[in-house]
């Protein structure tokens, strides 16, 4: 019987093979395991705990702004999916189809949901009657299936976990405001929970969501300079409402179509966190989403009183409401260091006989490797301030990268160089023509990431065609 | 366009048509809506909020006993499902099959998970090596699909939401202890969160889970005297481990098979709550899982200071950490009363001009309809104690039913009478023979609910065949 025996915890270095380094972290930090179902992932306890922390924070943010959770069916009839032409064209190639229930062939095949706009519209068509019921601010936590050809843990797999917000509003203005609010919510979450800065912007026609009138996105820069789309927020106007016959009696008693949004963020954010902060010793996690924020361990535990002293520290940190784990196993200190480094635990607290004599403990940071001897009476203050420092340091390093590796470009060559040689993003003006976008893909190997909400004047003409520029835009190599 | 116009909030009375009364509550309390997907449910915000409260409490209980959440694939290959013969035979008739991914026919069809034992075993076969890793205590929150022929909201639908715990242990004793622990966990949850007493017991061979060595169950009695299986906990021995080749190096360094359990509770518990506590005015919810525990409303809100006074009460109750809603809409008091009665909100707090003069407010209970004039300075104490009283009253009423409507029976006729005429459960002795079980189904219209863990001596012989009795057993008409 072949088994994946537990390996020594060494991983490929990111300089040698960035892709392999990423996969190694996913497996060695025990975030995921491959399943027997091609392209489908098993999210293991440590990986799932990261996701649970993300869900808990995001869900709280959504509820604070009045959103309610619901559950829609996992399957939807093909005819329902087909009512909105652009959507079905966008998703049909990657839909998994249920064609049998028990031993019976189904009369109409059912799609495993790739996204649920159609189901929400169908529901609203049944329950919406009056403007008094608006807005309806719904969200769903679930997994969806898209039949991807090539897959990588968290980044792209045939099933992924996400939330999909779906809302309808009385006016276009309100729906647009919702789209923007949720984009800001994602950006704030990335900053405050993931220590990850993002560029907020609007997608081009080519890159927008199938069926949307406008798609807004947050784009983050990974350690290798590639772009990771980390959340999107769509404005649909009344297009789907019309396709699905969703109407309400307005204030003037006429029949009207509501204006709609949807917005989603997924387990892909785990990929974003890994590729933003980790290093050659493994995962580095921002404290807000770390399943274990602090690990406590005794040094020379066989010496009298050491275990009790470590247990005392554990208890004090627990009482702070911090996610703390004590490791009292007989594994060697070296093994433990490597283990919690691999798992990205932000702080390690140690106490041994000599520390006890000096009435101190040692705290080591995962992000910088710095060590501090801390007087025992200052434990709580120091743990609290170090967790904040770890967060700030991670954020600042990522922000520094984003600030220095987005290159202002005037020519196609400069754009290519920025992405291919300098391993960053390119920003330039753009005429708005899709042909230039396609040409840049061909000539510079980049795709448009977004037209930033904070527009800049970087020149007068489009670097591709030389025609007058409409917008500033960011280009990059995308995950 | 046909729409379900909002109906006057009257529902069928339970005396007239118990089944219709149940469905009316599900729809009128806005817990669910039918979807365009036959047999699939939409769980609306108010229904989902009940489920979220259940999930939050149960998840906390699971974590306290060391269980970790994971996510397994939603789909599984047919060959994997087939490795354990009894399981596949049990579930094959109700599996939904994915046969196409995008436009490609799949080489092997994939089952939408009806339950995930096979996936967990397959995963463990890859990651388990040593007894040091045991026990593995996993749980998954997800939805599953079973192709039921007839469906009813929450009770039985083609998709339902649940948790499935899956654990492996070094010894049979530990696995059996886990099975019992989780059964007790469910029973405690039903008592403390759902105000619902249950009978704990073991299923007969006929009624046990496909592939299990033993299935334990909690059975509750609904208001109509029928039985609702509300949670099950299974012991598998090493049967699945052998089928899926899950092994570990034991303490003595020999290769061994771990012993396995699984246990599940589902959104069916929402059905159980409705059928245990509700009345002809609608839903009645136990406070622990009520999305709104208290509603506050002003009376004669146009009079000076009334709205402010109600807002003051709202704020004070919010500060208690209670789920409270203020209703300051201009709907009539009568409409509001009916609305929050229908939704089963445990307490209603009102304040009007006359109350303000007397420095009091009015609190009305959903369960008994009792009203209390409460001095404003006693608001917090009274709200707290009334919520506890509501819980206790609901529990006591349900416990009283269970205590008085389980009839000790000596003959087949008495068993039939207990179930069919007295609308309760029958308890009797049983020889242990499946033939007698089948005969009772035919002659008395009952199925075996469980062999209670607390065994009683109710006689010496089996009422069906007259042979010596092995066990006391409970019979009933099951949902």
Short mmCIF file of C-alpha atoms in Angstrom, two decimals, chain B residues 43-445:
data_model
loop_
_atom_site.label_atom_id
_atom_site.label_comp_id
_atom_site.label_asym_id
_atom_site.label_seq_id
_atom_site.Cartn_x
_atom_site.Cartn_y
_atom_site.Cartn_z
CA UNK B 43 -34.12 28.96 2.86
CA UNK B 44 -35.09 32.61 3.34
CA UNK B 45 -33.34 35.02 5.72
CA UNK B 46 -35.56 34.30 8.72
CA UNK B 47 -35.29 30.53 8.28
CA UNK B 48 -31.57 30.70 7.65
CA UNK B 49 -31.04 32.83 10.77
CA UNK B 50 -32.60 30.02 12.84
CA UNK B 51 -30.22 27.57 11.19
CA UNK B 52 -27.24 29.88 11.82
CA UNK B 53 -28.08 30.01 15.52
CA UNK B 54 -28.29 26.22 15.64
CA UNK B 55 -25.00 25.89 13.77
CA UNK B 56 -23.26 28.35 16.03
CA UNK B 57 -24.28 26.51 19.23
CA UNK B 58 -23.59 23.01 17.88
CA UNK B 59 -20.28 24.06 16.34
CA UNK B 60 -19.19 25.46 19.70
CA UNK B 61 -20.09 22.17 21.40
CA UNK B 62 -18.18 20.14 18.80
CA UNK B 63 -15.09 22.34 19.12
CA UNK B 64 -15.14 22.15 22.91
CA UNK B 65 -14.69 18.38 22.60
CA UNK B 66 -11.79 18.78 20.19
CA UNK B 67 -13.47 18.42 16.80
CA UNK B 68 -12.07 20.30 13.82
CA UNK B 69 -13.95 21.43 10.72
CA UNK B 70 -12.83 20.43 7.23
CA UNK B 71 -14.23 20.56 3.70
CA UNK B 72 -14.44 17.49 1.50
CA UNK B 73 -15.35 17.53 -2.20
CA UNK B 74 -19.02 17.89 -3.08
CA UNK B 75 -18.66 15.18 -5.76
CA UNK B 76 -17.25 11.66 -5.53
CA UNK B 77 -16.41 9.04 -8.15
CA UNK B 78 -18.80 6.11 -8.39
CA UNK B 79 -15.94 3.64 -7.88
CA UNK B 80 -15.06 5.23 -4.55
CA UNK B 81 -18.66 5.09 -3.36
CA UNK B 82 -18.85 1.44 -4.39
CA UNK B 83 -15.98 0.22 -2.24
CA UNK B 84 -18.27 -0.35 0.74
CA UNK B 85 -21.13 -2.50 -0.51
CA UNK B 86 -23.79 -1.84 2.10
CA UNK B 87 -23.31 1.91 1.93
CA UNK B 88 -23.69 2.09 -1.82
CA UNK B 89 -26.70 -0.21 -1.75
CA UNK B 90 -28.27 2.02 0.88
CA UNK B 91 -27.71 5.25 -1.01
CA UNK B 92 -27.55 4.39 -4.73
CA UNK B 93 -31.31 4.71 -5.34
CA UNK B 94 -31.24 8.32 -4.22
CA UNK B 95 -27.97 9.64 -5.65
CA UNK B 96 -27.83 12.55 -8.11
CA UNK B 97 -25.21 11.83 -10.78
CA UNK B 98 -22.97 14.31 -12.57
CA UNK B 99 -22.16 12.84 -15.98
CA UNK B 100 -20.90 15.89 -17.87
CA UNK B 101 -18.25 18.55 -17.16
CA UNK B 102 -18.69 21.46 -19.56
CA UNK B 103 -19.36 19.83 -22.91
CA UNK B 104 -17.44 16.64 -22.13
CA UNK B 105 -18.96 13.36 -21.10
CA UNK B 106 -17.13 12.19 -17.96
CA UNK B 107 -15.29 8.88 -18.10
CA UNK B 108 -16.66 8.02 -14.70
CA UNK B 109 -19.83 9.53 -13.34
CA UNK B 110 -19.66 11.46 -10.06
CA UNK B 111 -22.15 11.30 -7.21
CA UNK B 112 -23.27 14.52 -5.56
CA UNK B 113 -22.50 13.60 -1.95
CA UNK B 114 -25.41 11.97 -0.14
CA UNK B 115 -23.07 11.51 2.86
CA UNK B 116 -19.27 11.56 2.99
CA UNK B 117 -17.95 8.46 4.79
CA UNK B 118 -16.20 7.33 1.61
CA UNK B 119 -14.40 10.64 1.10
CA UNK B 120 -13.19 10.78 4.67
CA UNK B 121 -11.93 7.18 4.46
CA UNK B 122 -10.14 7.89 1.21
CA UNK B 123 -8.49 10.95 2.78
CA UNK B 124 -7.45 9.06 5.89
CA UNK B 125 -5.94 6.30 3.77
CA UNK B 126 -3.57 8.99 2.44
CA UNK B 127 -2.69 10.90 5.58
CA UNK B 128 -2.86 8.44 8.46
CA UNK B 129 0.39 6.75 9.41
CA UNK B 130 0.78 6.42 13.14
CA UNK B 131 -1.32 5.93 16.24
CA UNK B 132 0.17 9.25 17.34
CA UNK B 133 -2.16 11.01 14.90
CA UNK B 134 -5.23 9.41 16.47
CA UNK B 135 -7.95 10.23 17.18
CA UNK B 136 -8.83 12.34 14.15
CA UNK B 137 -11.98 14.22 15.08
CA UNK B 138 -13.42 15.87 11.98
CA UNK B 139 -16.65 17.60 11.16
CA UNK B 140 -18.07 19.16 8.02
CA UNK B 141 -20.90 21.69 7.58
CA UNK B 142 -22.39 21.39 4.12
CA UNK B 143 -25.45 20.47 2.12
CA UNK B 144 -26.08 17.02 0.71
CA UNK B 145 -28.39 15.73 -2.00
CA UNK B 146 -30.71 12.71 -1.82
CA UNK B 147 -33.21 12.15 -4.59
CA UNK B 148 -36.36 11.84 -2.45
CA UNK B 149 -39.64 11.12 -4.16
CA UNK B 150 -41.90 13.18 -1.90
CA UNK B 151 -40.59 16.28 -0.20
CA UNK B 152 -41.68 18.68 2.55
CA UNK B 153 -39.90 21.82 3.79
CA UNK B 154 -37.04 21.00 6.20
CA UNK B 155 -38.49 17.53 6.85
CA UNK B 156 -37.44 15.87 3.64
CA UNK B 157 -36.05 17.65 0.61
CA UNK B 158 -33.67 16.72 -2.15
CA UNK B 159 -31.05 19.01 -0.70
CA UNK B 160 -30.63 19.61 3.00
CA UNK B 161 -28.10 21.38 5.22
CA UNK B 162 -26.34 19.43 7.91
CA UNK B 163 -23.15 18.64 9.71
CA UNK B 164 -21.50 15.28 9.38
CA UNK B 165 -18.94 14.37 12.01
CA UNK B 166 -16.41 11.69 11.04
CA UNK B 167 -13.84 10.34 13.45
CA UNK B 168 -11.28 7.54 13.65
CA UNK B 169 -9.81 6.08 16.82
CA UNK B 170 -7.10 3.74 17.93
CA UNK B 171 -9.48 1.38 19.72
CA UNK B 172 -13.07 0.20 19.47
CA UNK B 173 -13.70 1.43 23.02
CA UNK B 174 -12.68 4.97 22.13
CA UNK B 175 -14.85 4.97 19.01
CA UNK B 176 -17.85 3.68 20.95
CA UNK B 177 -17.29 6.37 23.59
CA UNK B 178 -17.23 8.99 20.82
CA UNK B 179 -20.50 7.66 19.38
CA UNK B 180 -22.12 7.96 22.81
CA UNK B 181 -20.60 11.36 23.53
CA UNK B 182 -21.99 12.81 20.32
CA UNK B 183 -25.42 11.28 20.91
CA UNK B 184 -25.44 12.98 24.30
CA UNK B 185 -24.26 16.20 22.68
CA UNK B 186 -27.31 16.15 20.38
CA UNK B 187 -29.65 15.36 23.25
CA UNK B 188 -28.20 18.18 25.37
CA UNK B 189 -28.50 20.57 22.44
CA UNK B 190 -32.15 19.61 21.93
CA UNK B 191 -32.88 20.14 25.63
CA UNK B 192 -30.93 23.39 26.13
CA UNK B 193 -31.29 25.12 22.77
CA UNK B 194 -34.48 23.66 21.27
CA UNK B 195 -36.40 23.08 24.53
CA UNK B 196 -37.12 19.63 23.16
CA UNK B 197 -36.80 16.41 25.20
CA UNK B 198 -35.77 13.27 23.34
CA UNK B 199 -35.52 9.55 23.87
CA UNK B 200 -31.98 8.25 23.41
CA UNK B 201 -31.65 4.77 22.07
CA UNK B 202 -30.24 2.33 19.60
CA UNK B 203 -31.74 1.55 16.20
CA UNK B 204 -32.67 -2.00 15.22
CA UNK B 205 -30.78 -3.80 12.46
CA UNK B 206 -33.56 -2.87 10.06
CA UNK B 207 -33.46 0.85 10.86
CA UNK B 208 -29.71 1.40 11.24
CA UNK B 209 -27.49 3.37 8.85
CA UNK B 210 -26.27 1.49 5.78
CA UNK B 211 -22.91 -0.01 6.68
CA UNK B 212 -22.95 0.85 10.39
CA UNK B 213 -22.31 -1.67 13.10
CA UNK B 214 -24.58 0.28 15.44
CA UNK B 215 -26.71 3.38 15.00
CA UNK B 216 -27.81 5.47 17.97
CA UNK B 217 -30.61 7.98 17.65
CA UNK B 218 -32.50 10.68 19.46
CA UNK B 219 -36.25 10.52 18.87
CA UNK B 220 -38.62 13.37 19.66
CA UNK B 221 -42.41 13.37 19.87
CA UNK B 222 -44.15 16.00 17.79
CA UNK B 223 -47.42 17.70 18.78
CA UNK B 224 -49.38 15.17 16.72
CA UNK B 225 -47.71 12.29 18.54
CA UNK B 226 -45.57 11.23 15.61
CA UNK B 227 -41.86 10.56 15.97
CA UNK B 228 -39.12 12.69 14.46
CA UNK B 229 -35.63 11.22 14.29
CA UNK B 230 -33.58 14.28 15.22
CA UNK B 231 -29.96 13.17 15.16
CA UNK B 232 -28.01 9.95 14.70
CA UNK B 233 -24.60 8.71 15.75
CA UNK B 234 -23.02 5.66 14.14
CA UNK B 235 -20.33 3.22 15.14
CA UNK B 236 -18.64 1.46 12.20
CA UNK B 237 -16.04 -0.67 13.87
CA UNK B 238 -13.21 -1.13 11.37
CA UNK B 239 -15.47 -2.12 8.49
CA UNK B 240 -14.94 0.98 6.38
CA UNK B 241 -11.26 1.14 7.35
CA UNK B 242 -10.84 -2.31 5.84
CA UNK B 243 -12.87 -1.47 2.73
CA UNK B 244 -10.86 1.72 2.12
CA UNK B 245 -7.52 0.43 3.36
CA UNK B 246 -7.09 2.94 6.16
CA UNK B 247 -4.25 1.75 8.36
CA UNK B 248 -1.79 2.98 10.96
CA UNK B 249 1.30 1.72 12.71
CA UNK B 250 0.15 0.84 16.21
CA UNK B 251 1.98 1.15 19.51
CA UNK B 252 3.40 -2.32 18.92
CA UNK B 253 4.46 -1.27 15.40
CA UNK B 254 1.97 -3.61 13.68
CA UNK B 255 -0.33 -2.32 10.96
CA UNK B 256 -3.84 -1.79 12.36
CA UNK B 257 -7.23 -0.56 11.22
CA UNK B 258 -8.72 2.40 13.07
CA UNK B 259 -12.25 2.30 14.48
CA UNK B 260 -14.66 4.78 13.04
CA UNK B 261 -17.75 6.84 13.85
CA UNK B 262 -19.97 9.30 12.09
CA UNK B 263 -22.82 11.44 13.40
CA UNK B 264 -25.14 13.97 11.86
CA UNK B 265 -27.84 16.48 12.57
CA UNK B 266 -29.54 18.57 9.94
CA UNK B 267 -31.86 21.42 9.03
CA UNK B 268 -34.58 18.89 9.85
CA UNK B 269 -34.15 20.17 13.41
CA UNK B 270 -36.00 23.30 12.23
CA UNK B 271 -38.92 21.04 11.37
CA UNK B 272 -38.64 19.43 14.81
CA UNK B 273 -38.78 22.82 16.53
CA UNK B 274 -41.85 23.89 14.56
CA UNK B 275 -43.73 20.64 15.17
CA UNK B 276 -42.83 20.65 18.88
CA UNK B 277 -43.76 24.18 19.95
CA UNK B 278 -45.88 26.03 17.41
CA UNK B 279 -49.59 26.84 17.56
CA UNK B 280 -52.44 28.18 15.47
CA UNK B 281 -51.01 31.70 15.54
CA UNK B 282 -47.82 30.49 13.91
CA UNK B 283 -44.28 29.70 14.89
CA UNK B 284 -43.17 29.50 18.53
CA UNK B 285 -39.40 29.64 18.94
CA UNK B 286 -37.26 28.79 21.94
CA UNK B 287 -35.19 31.90 22.82
CA UNK B 288 -31.79 30.23 22.27
CA UNK B 289 -32.33 29.92 18.53
CA UNK B 290 -34.80 32.74 17.85
CA UNK B 291 -33.35 35.21 15.31
CA UNK B 292 -35.26 37.94 17.16
CA UNK B 293 -35.56 37.23 20.88
CA UNK B 294 -37.35 40.44 21.72
CA UNK B 295 -39.26 42.93 19.57
CA UNK B 296 -39.76 46.48 20.85
CA UNK B 297 -42.51 48.72 19.53
CA UNK B 298 -43.99 52.07 20.43
CA UNK B 299 -47.76 52.40 20.97
CA UNK B 300 -49.31 55.64 19.74
CA UNK B 301 -45.91 56.61 18.37
CA UNK B 302 -47.20 60.00 17.22
CA UNK B 303 -47.53 61.15 20.85
CA UNK B 304 -44.55 63.18 22.09
CA UNK B 305 -41.65 61.20 23.47
CA UNK B 306 -43.04 57.72 22.75
CA UNK B 307 -40.65 56.82 19.94
CA UNK B 308 -37.71 58.05 22.02
CA UNK B 309 -38.87 55.99 24.98
CA UNK B 310 -39.14 52.86 22.81
CA UNK B 311 -35.69 53.56 21.37
CA UNK B 312 -34.38 53.81 24.91
CA UNK B 313 -35.78 50.37 25.75
CA UNK B 314 -34.37 48.95 22.52
CA UNK B 315 -30.93 50.28 23.40
CA UNK B 316 -31.04 48.86 26.91
CA UNK B 317 -32.03 45.40 25.66
CA UNK B 318 -29.35 45.55 22.94
CA UNK B 319 -26.79 46.30 25.64
CA UNK B 320 -27.78 43.04 27.34
CA UNK B 321 -26.42 41.19 24.30
CA UNK B 322 -29.91 40.07 23.33
CA UNK B 323 -31.08 39.76 19.70
CA UNK B 324 -33.63 42.55 19.69
CA UNK B 325 -35.45 44.36 16.90
CA UNK B 326 -37.27 47.67 17.08
CA UNK B 327 -40.34 48.05 14.89
CA UNK B 328 -40.95 51.74 14.30
CA UNK B 329 -42.89 51.29 11.05
CA UNK B 330 -46.35 52.80 10.68
CA UNK B 331 -47.99 49.38 10.42
CA UNK B 332 -50.92 49.05 12.83
CA UNK B 333 -50.32 47.48 16.27
CA UNK B 334 -52.65 44.64 15.25
CA UNK B 335 -50.61 43.91 12.16
CA UNK B 336 -47.40 43.98 14.16
CA UNK B 337 -48.80 41.64 16.84
CA UNK B 338 -49.82 39.12 14.19
CA UNK B 339 -46.49 39.44 12.37
CA UNK B 340 -44.30 38.74 15.39
CA UNK B 341 -46.63 36.04 16.63
CA UNK B 342 -46.37 34.35 13.25
CA UNK B 343 -42.58 34.61 13.46
CA UNK B 344 -42.50 33.18 16.97
CA UNK B 345 -40.62 36.05 18.63
CA UNK B 346 -40.52 35.03 22.32
CA UNK B 347 -41.13 38.48 23.88
CA UNK B 348 -42.81 41.68 22.73
CA UNK B 349 -42.06 44.90 24.60
CA UNK B 350 -44.40 47.87 24.15
CA UNK B 351 -44.44 51.37 25.51
CA UNK B 352 -47.11 54.07 25.03
CA UNK B 353 -48.06 57.42 26.63
CA UNK B 354 -49.91 55.84 29.53
CA UNK B 355 -47.01 53.50 30.26
CA UNK B 356 -44.65 56.46 30.25
CA UNK B 357 -46.79 58.25 32.84
CA UNK B 358 -46.61 55.18 35.04
CA UNK B 359 -42.89 54.66 34.35
CA UNK B 360 -43.55 51.16 33.01
CA UNK B 361 -43.65 49.11 29.84
CA UNK B 362 -45.65 46.08 28.76
CA UNK B 363 -44.06 42.73 28.03
CA UNK B 364 -46.09 40.03 26.24
CA UNK B 365 -45.01 36.39 25.98
CA UNK B 366 -45.45 34.50 22.74
CA UNK B 367 -45.77 31.09 24.37
CA UNK B 368 -48.54 31.74 26.90
CA UNK B 369 -49.84 35.11 25.74
CA UNK B 370 -49.36 36.43 29.28
CA UNK B 371 -48.77 40.17 29.68
CA UNK B 372 -46.78 41.93 32.37
CA UNK B 373 -46.59 45.59 33.28
CA UNK B 374 -42.95 46.03 34.18
CA UNK B 375 -41.44 49.03 36.02
CA UNK B 376 -38.81 50.50 33.71
CA UNK B 377 -36.02 50.03 36.21
CA UNK B 378 -36.72 46.29 36.21
CA UNK B 379 -36.58 45.90 32.42
CA UNK B 380 -33.30 43.97 32.20
CA UNK B 381 -34.08 41.61 35.08
CA UNK B 382 -37.56 40.89 33.76
CA UNK B 383 -36.49 40.34 30.15
CA UNK B 384 -33.78 37.97 31.31
CA UNK B 385 -36.04 35.97 33.61
CA UNK B 386 -38.92 35.84 31.11
CA UNK B 387 -36.67 34.46 28.36
CA UNK B 388 -35.67 31.72 30.78
CA UNK B 389 -39.31 31.12 31.72
CA UNK B 390 -40.32 30.86 28.08
CA UNK B 391 -37.63 28.25 27.52
CA UNK B 392 -38.61 26.31 30.63
CA UNK B 393 -42.31 26.45 29.82
CA UNK B 394 -41.72 25.18 26.28
CA UNK B 395 -39.49 22.41 27.52
CA UNK B 396 -41.90 21.39 30.27
CA UNK B 397 -44.87 21.25 27.91
CA UNK B 398 -42.94 19.03 25.50
CA UNK B 399 -41.60 16.88 28.35
CA UNK B 400 -45.12 16.49 29.74
CA UNK B 401 -46.27 15.24 26.34
CA UNK B 402 -43.43 12.75 26.12
CA UNK B 403 -44.05 11.60 29.68
CA UNK B 404 -47.79 10.99 29.23
CA UNK B 405 -48.04 9.80 25.64
CA UNK B 406 -45.64 6.88 25.61
CA UNK B 407 -47.90 3.94 26.41
CA UNK B 408 -46.67 0.65 27.85
CA UNK B 409 -48.19 -2.10 25.71
CA UNK B 410 -48.52 -5.86 26.07
CA UNK B 411 -50.32 -6.70 22.82
CA UNK B 412 -50.22 -5.78 19.14
CA UNK B 413 -53.63 -4.23 19.56
CA UNK B 414 -52.45 -1.99 22.35
CA UNK B 415 -49.49 -0.90 20.23
CA UNK B 416 -51.80 -0.07 17.35
CA UNK B 417 -54.11 1.80 19.64
CA UNK B 418 -51.28 3.81 21.25
CA UNK B 419 -50.05 5.03 17.89
CA UNK B 420 -53.22 5.23 15.81
CA UNK B 421 -55.85 6.22 18.34
CA UNK B 422 -54.05 7.77 21.29
CA UNK B 423 -51.56 9.51 18.99
CA UNK B 424 -48.50 8.64 20.96
CA UNK B 425 -45.61 6.18 21.10
CA UNK B 426 -45.92 2.58 22.23
CA UNK B 427 -43.28 0.93 24.35
CA UNK B 428 -43.11 -2.81 24.70
CA UNK B 429 -40.77 -5.73 25.03
CA UNK B 430 -39.34 -7.27 21.85
CA UNK B 431 -37.83 -10.63 20.96
CA UNK B 432 -35.26 -9.02 18.67
CA UNK B 433 -36.62 -10.71 15.57
CA UNK B 434 -36.94 -8.58 12.44
CA UNK B 435 -40.04 -10.52 11.40
CA UNK B 436 -41.94 -9.20 14.39
CA UNK B 437 -40.80 -5.68 13.54
CA UNK B 438 -42.15 -6.07 10.01
CA UNK B 439 -45.37 -7.57 11.28
CA UNK B 440 -45.98 -4.61 13.57
CA UNK B 441 -45.56 -2.28 10.62
CA UNK B 442 -48.26 -4.25 8.85
CA UNK B 443 -50.60 -4.78 11.80
CA UNK B 444 -50.15 -1.57 13.77
CA UNK B 445 -48.69 0.86 11.20
#
